[in-house]
PDB file of C-alpha atoms in Angstrom:
ATOM      1  CA  MET A   1      78.881  70.355 120.780  1.00 42.00           C
ATOM      2  CA  HIS A   2      76.322  68.503 118.725  1.00 43.00           C
ATOM      3  CA  SER A   3      77.108  67.526 115.162  1.00 41.00           C
ATOM      4  CA  ARG A   4      74.479  70.018 113.954  1.00 47.00           C
ATOM      5  CA  ASP A   5      76.143  72.903 115.784  1.00 42.00           C
ATOM      6  CA  LYS A   6      77.819  75.200 113.220  1.00 44.00           C
ATOM      7  CA  THR A   7      79.772  77.190 115.823  1.00 37.00           C
ATOM      8  CA  LYS A   8      83.436  77.582 114.996  1.00 39.00           C
ATOM      9  CA  VAL A   9      86.042  78.303 117.629  1.00 36.00           C
ATOM     10  CA  ARG A  10      89.047  80.402 116.649  1.00 38.00           C
ATOM     11  CA  SER A  11      91.997  81.043 118.869  1.00 35.00           C
ATOM     12  CA  LYS A  12      93.654  84.446 119.032  1.00 47.00           C
ATOM     13  CA  ASN A  13      96.879  82.524 119.511  1.00 50.00           C
ATOM     14  CA  ALA A  14      96.577  80.333 116.429  1.00 53.00           C
ATOM     15  CA  PRO A  15      99.754  78.353 115.741  1.00 65.00           C
ATOM     16  CA  LYS A  16     102.181  80.029 113.382  1.00 78.00           C
ATOM     17  CA  THR A  17     103.661  78.226 110.399  1.00 85.00           C
ATOM     18  CA  THR A  18     106.709  78.592 108.182  1.00 90.00           C
ATOM     19  CA  LEU A  19     106.684  78.816 104.401  1.00 91.00           C
ATOM     20  CA  ASN A  20     109.753  77.098 102.944  1.00 92.00           C
ATOM     21  CA  LEU A  21     110.383  77.454  99.208  1.00 93.00           C
ATOM     22  CA  THR A  22     113.129  76.080  97.037  1.00 93.00           C
ATOM     23  CA  PHE A  23     112.910  76.652  93.302  1.00 92.00           C
ATOM     24  CA  PRO A  24     115.147  75.879  90.306  1.00 92.00           C
ATOM     25  CA  ALA A  25     118.030  78.292  90.002  1.00 92.00           C
ATOM     26  CA  ALA A  26     118.234  80.445  86.908  1.00 92.00           C
ATOM     27  CA  SER A  27     121.317  79.975  84.740  1.00 92.00           C
ATOM     28  CA  PRO A  28     123.273  82.112  84.808  1.00 91.00           C
ATOM     29  CA  ALA A  29     122.451  83.036  88.387  1.00 89.00           C
ATOM     30  CA  PRO A  30     120.844  86.485  88.538  1.00 93.00           C
ATOM     31  CA  SER A  31     123.125  88.978  90.270  1.00 91.00           C
ATOM     32  CA  LEU A  32     120.065  90.787  91.669  1.00 95.00           C
ATOM     33  CA  GLY A  33     118.334  87.626  92.900  1.00 96.00           C
ATOM     34  CA  TYR A  34     114.666  86.757  92.749  1.00 97.00           C
ATOM     35  CA  ARG A  35     111.412  88.537  93.539  1.00 97.00           C
ATOM     36  CA  VAL A  36     108.909  86.333  95.380  1.00 97.00           C
ATOM     37  CA  LYS A  37     105.263  87.298  95.796  1.00 97.00           C
ATOM     38  CA  TYR A  38     103.108  85.138  98.059  1.00 96.00           C
ATOM     39  CA  TRP A  39      99.649  85.151  99.623  1.00 94.00           C
ATOM     40  CA  VAL A  40      97.263  82.929 101.527  1.00 93.00           C
ATOM     41  CA  THR A  41      95.597  80.967  98.734  1.00 93.00           C
ATOM     42  CA  SER A  42      92.122  81.998  99.890  1.00 93.00           C
ATOM     43  CA  ASP A  43      93.124  85.714 100.000  1.00 93.00           C
ATOM     44  CA  PRO A  44      94.844  86.593  96.689  1.00 94.00           C
ATOM     45  CA  LEU A  45      94.396  90.339  97.183  1.00 95.00           C
ATOM     46  CA  ASN A  46      96.697  90.400 100.224  1.00 95.00           C
ATOM     47  CA  VAL A  47     100.086  89.950  98.514  1.00 97.00           C
ATOM     48  CA  THR A  48     103.468  90.111 100.231  1.00 96.00           C
ATOM     49  CA  THR A  49     106.531  90.812  98.060  1.00 97.00           C
ATOM     50  CA  THR A  50     110.098  90.060  99.071  1.00 96.00           C
ATOM     51  CA  VAL A  51     113.467  89.502  97.412  1.00 95.00           C
ATOM     52  CA  THR A  52     115.989  86.766  97.987  1.00 96.00           C
ATOM     53  CA  PRO A  53     119.534  86.528  96.593  1.00 96.00           C
ATOM     54  CA  VAL A  54     119.338  82.720  96.299  1.00 95.00           C
ATOM     55  CA  ASN A  55     116.852  80.170  94.951  1.00 95.00           C
ATOM     56  CA  SER A  56     115.156  79.553  98.293  1.00 94.00           C
ATOM     57  CA  LEU A  57     113.101  81.430 100.855  1.00 94.00           C
ATOM     58  CA  SER A  58     111.903  80.722 104.385  1.00 93.00           C
ATOM     59  CA  VAL A  59     109.238  82.925 106.000  1.00 93.00           C
ATOM     60  CA  ALA A  60     108.292  82.191 109.626  1.00 91.00           C
ATOM     61  CA  GLY A  61     105.356  83.373 111.692  1.00 91.00           C
ATOM     62  CA  LEU A  62     102.630  82.911 109.099  1.00 90.00           C
ATOM     63  CA  SER A  63      99.068  82.100 110.084  1.00 86.00           C
ATOM     64  CA  GLY A  64      97.753  80.494 106.877  1.00 81.00           C
ATOM     65  CA  THR A  65      98.086  76.864 105.869  1.00 85.00           C
ATOM     66  CA  SER A  66      98.004  77.097 102.073  1.00 91.00           C
ATOM     67  CA  TYR A  67     100.018  79.653 100.133  1.00 94.00           C
ATOM     68  CA  SER A  68     100.236  80.574  96.461  1.00 95.00           C
ATOM     69  CA  GLY A  69     102.594  82.913  94.693  1.00 95.00           C
ATOM     70  CA  THR A  70     105.084  83.626  91.962  1.00 96.00           C
ATOM     71  CA  VAL A  71     108.872  83.692  91.622  1.00 96.00           C
ATOM     72  CA  GLU A  72     110.605  85.963  89.093  1.00 96.00           C
ATOM     73  CA  VAL A  73     114.241  86.603  88.205  1.00 96.00           C
ATOM     74  CA  ASN A  74     115.236  90.218  88.889  1.00 94.00           C
ATOM     75  CA  CYS A  75     116.779  91.356  85.591  1.00 93.00           C
ATOM     76  CA  GLY A  76     117.566  94.875  86.846  1.00 92.00           C
ATOM     77  CA  GLY A  77     116.268  98.220  85.720  1.00 93.00           C
ATOM     78  CA  GLY A  78     112.802  97.398  87.021  1.00 92.00           C
ATOM     79  CA  THR A  79     112.373  94.405  84.725  1.00 94.00           C
ATOM     80  CA  TYR A  80     111.704  90.817  85.758  1.00 95.00           C
ATOM     81  CA  GLY A  81     111.654  87.432  84.092  1.00 94.00           C
ATOM     82  CA  SER A  82     108.449  85.515  83.443  1.00 95.00           C
ATOM     83  CA  PRO A  83     106.701  84.659  86.716  1.00 96.00           C
ATOM     84  CA  ARG A  84     106.637  81.008  87.761  1.00 94.00           C
ATOM     85  CA  SER A  85     103.625  80.090  89.894  1.00 95.00           C
ATOM     86  CA  PHE A  86     103.557  77.909  92.996  1.00 93.00           C
ATOM     87  CA  THR A  87     101.034  76.649  95.519  1.00 91.00           C
ATOM     88  CA  THR A  88     102.102  74.945  98.729  1.00 88.00           C
ATOM     89  CA  VAL A  89     100.640  73.699 101.983  1.00 81.00           C
ATOM     90  CA  VAL A  90     102.587  74.529 105.147  1.00 75.00           C
TER      91      VAL A  90
END
């Protein structure tokens, strides 16, 4: 390939990565845990939402390298605490 060649090669079997988050625990600890929303930083319309009972989360098998998202305390009854933003490189 010459340096002027703009061809990009993409593998169908791109390596998978793991997103590991640890965030400050709420006090008192929420009995319903936390809601975490995350997305590939370059694709903010493709949001994944999950819940975790503790102040950490590990998601394997991801294909992106930079993730953004929010963490919220689940207050129950469909209400959540103020979202805390994060951006991380995996």
